């Protein structure tokens, strides 16, 4: 069952909502944050047939957008439930809402949309779609009793039935007020009620009865499972009858209706027509009773939806007109392109996007990241109108700049000094920072650059040589430490090295270093690790132990600006190597001074993981470590 | 028929015929008018009205306050992904400072009560909307920095708010110091709207002020110690004498909001709550502040 349906503007105002079961606002908030802003979870494109979905806290969220109006239509329901008609509902509601209130939405300098009257429209849609899913799914009806039998026989050990159990449970849950425990009880009073209603041939009653039958056909299952096992192996119809006889007070009535339902189930194919007739009939009745509103609404609703769909189709077929039409269209399109005010379609953008992708690839952005950026820009632009006097290219450019800024800007601030002081104040343990990366990217160099930066701020730094693999690694760090000691003598601050030679376990050395630092009053520990190839499972697996034992406050990964497409895989593998619950905290991109404006690696790595770039290495000296400047990087990439 | 024939369209267009003159005349008069109406119809509606810019970290209640000002009720709101501009009337008991002397029936009085609220998304990745407006604040009469007074009690919330506020104030200061005229640009006051006062854990306005001042000092100190920006190095310029600007009195000592007076910015902290649901909270203080600067 649908829990909540909301219509939200991109500026965050809920225009209209219908709540069946209250859902915390944080579900939709995190959908907006993670999908729309941070793009952490990529939705599949709408062409794949179904609407994109997002899962959070046991809820499934499905949404669709009306880009030009800045609307998001969100449907939230429990993940346990499979609602097949949600896509259709979203589409219909979008068409309805845009058709009814599109003009109001376009007024500038106002967020008010007077849509109190949308409720009935929505309710009709819901009823209709739910009804359709009920009546148009005789197949499901057949499977339900089948599976209930399966469930019965599952008591004697049929593992396949276990797979079918969850959806069925869900059905029970959704049929509202009945908890599983009560099902046998509730089925008794509801069934007679449904007889009466069915006798009156009212649609709601009929629907109800069908649902109840479903419920009933399921609910005897737990009851009958206590019965003799022999009955279960018989045909379902006979078994049905028997259970009903045992349960229901009015056996005859129950049998009759049951028979009816059975036939309903058996010849599912001709049944829909019959059902349609009943529907028609009941429309008449409703109107006779004086509920004209519903019928009016229905017609109006269909008209609006059709109009919207026709508009869409027209837009789609407009391109494929006659010769005169197409040439006129071409001229118009050209004019529009110059003047602006053109509604962008996929075809319009394709060429420019291709060029943009090529441009990004030339800037050393990995193909995967470039494609994704272009897709995100396309999602952003399709359905938009270009502003006056702007071409598609310039619109695309600004949109790409926006996308780049968004992807590179960190969500939280990355103030290393503040974090260190916060950690040192809150506990006696030193702040532990460790550095990982593939071979030869400059782990030790960047480590000593960070050490230099911290020494300038008068921290007491311990460098742990946990690279016990490559010969000369410890000596290299020792030289760095000697230099840094020399430099820090004037500035203040203190630095030392913690080493245990070669061949030992890196994780243990790191843990020892932290203990040593705590005892000797160092407040920062920097751990250097051995370089490892990111696709070597054996080497990467030791990182998990390392993460657990040393428990660093921050794990930074060093990546070269020189590396191309491989950067995506590097970032991804390292990010995944620390086991569940631990991720990288940031990247250091080294050697950026050697690539000029081809700084695409930054984008590739951030794209792959959503983890921000913290520092850039820009030269050979200890002082050549820089913070990221998003504006400059974006400009370099777009130049 | 060649173009130089007597009855070709080119010859006709250049001949002194009354019809030609009439058409030319009509085009000469109508074209600029049409162009003007085409270009300026949209722009004209938006300009001129005084604007209040709403900034602040995500989840502070900016959009809720915007809708409260516009319609008097608060619908539920979610995280914004796009900026929102709405036109509103200053709610009733509050009178714009510029028309204290006017009587309520005066049409000029009604006009002076109208203003625009510019709501910006507060999410870290989307602050460029706010910063781009701050870089060129046309018609901006004041900045309302909405902050969650309950979240500020915690380290993370405080730091986020302080950093954002620091950036806002710094860009105001830059605007003042980079001004070309000796008079300086029009001053933009800042209101720190301590929202969600109805919550049990919310800090009072005075505590919000001292906490933010302290946190901004810390932000400033850390920025001073932090590494330099990669900008100059990457674009190939010399980054030797890249001078940074420090907020308030050259970045010495502890920061206080009063120091911002020097650059023509007053900072007020007023508590209130835009409560969601039945009772429309208490934001009279903010509205009267807006009235004072309208």
Tab-separated table of C-alpha atoms in Angstrom, chain B residues 49-57 61-63 65-66 69 82-86 115-122 126-147 164-165 167-169 171-172 175 187-193 286 289-290 293-294:
chain	number	residue	atom	x	y	z
B	49	UNK	CA	11.950	45.639	-5.632
B	50	UNK	CA	14.117	45.463	-2.541
B	51	UNK	CA	15.395	41.972	-1.923
B	52	UNK	CA	16.259	40.049	1.190
B	53	UNK	CA	18.681	37.225	0.657
B	54	UNK	CA	18.124	34.108	2.742
B	55	UNK	CA	21.245	32.087	3.435
B	56	UNK	CA	22.289	29.552	6.020
B	57	UNK	CA	23.099	25.877	6.374
B	61	UNK	CA	14.258	26.693	7.997
B	62	UNK	CA	14.866	29.109	5.150
B	63	UNK	CA	12.200	27.797	2.833
B	65	UNK	CA	10.323	31.153	6.604
B	66	UNK	CA	9.916	32.142	2.962
B	69	UNK	CA	6.175	35.325	4.904
B	82	UNK	CA	17.047	25.287	-6.456
B	83	UNK	CA	16.775	28.902	-5.368
B	84	UNK	CA	13.375	30.464	-5.000
B	85	UNK	CA	12.345	34.065	-5.357
B	86	UNK	CA	8.984	35.182	-4.086
B	115	UNK	CA	9.696	43.100	-1.267
B	116	UNK	CA	11.330	39.981	-2.616
B	117	UNK	CA	12.666	37.125	-0.580
B	118	UNK	CA	15.437	35.204	-2.287
B	119	UNK	CA	15.699	31.760	-0.769
B	120	UNK	CA	18.867	29.816	-1.561
B	121	UNK	CA	19.679	26.132	-1.033
B	122	UNK	CA	21.875	25.579	1.989
B	126	UNK	CA	24.792	24.192	-3.789
B	127	UNK	CA	26.001	27.329	-2.082
B	128	UNK	CA	27.207	28.820	-5.327
B	129	UNK	CA	23.702	30.202	-5.842
B	130	UNK	CA	24.070	32.289	-2.721
B	131	UNK	CA	27.684	33.257	-3.306
B	132	UNK	CA	27.039	34.389	-6.853
B	133	UNK	CA	24.261	36.657	-5.595
B	134	UNK	CA	26.517	37.923	-2.840
B	135	UNK	CA	29.223	38.782	-5.318
B	136	UNK	CA	26.856	41.127	-7.085
B	137	UNK	CA	24.122	42.126	-4.635
B	138	UNK	CA	21.793	44.286	-6.680
B	139	UNK	CA	18.777	45.469	-4.718
B	140	UNK	CA	19.786	43.377	-1.749
B	141	UNK	CA	18.643	45.294	1.305
B	142	UNK	CA	19.624	42.751	3.847
B	143	UNK	CA	20.869	39.259	4.382
B	144	UNK	CA	19.010	36.911	6.655
B	145	UNK	CA	21.209	34.109	7.885
B	146	UNK	CA	18.827	31.458	9.150
B	147	UNK	CA	20.375	29.036	11.589
B	164	UNK	CA	29.175	29.639	6.094
B	165	UNK	CA	28.623	32.837	8.053
B	167	UNK	CA	32.245	33.287	4.118
B	168	UNK	CA	29.185	35.487	3.861
B	169	UNK	CA	30.688	38.198	6.039
B	171	UNK	CA	32.399	38.477	0.887
B	172	UNK	CA	30.585	41.511	2.291
B	175	UNK	CA	32.784	44.087	-1.474
B	187	UNK	CA	25.642	48.859	3.304
B	188	UNK	CA	23.990	45.503	3.676
B	189	UNK	CA	22.922	44.568	7.188
B	190	UNK	CA	22.900	40.965	8.334
B	191	UNK	CA	20.289	39.351	10.525
B	192	UNK	CA	21.159	36.106	12.192
B	193	UNK	CA	17.781	34.500	12.593
B	286	UNK	CA	12.578	39.106	12.048
B	289	UNK	CA	13.967	43.863	11.426
B	290	UNK	CA	13.057	43.584	7.755
B	293	UNK	CA	15.605	48.031	6.549
B	294	UNK	CA	12.892	48.379	3.964
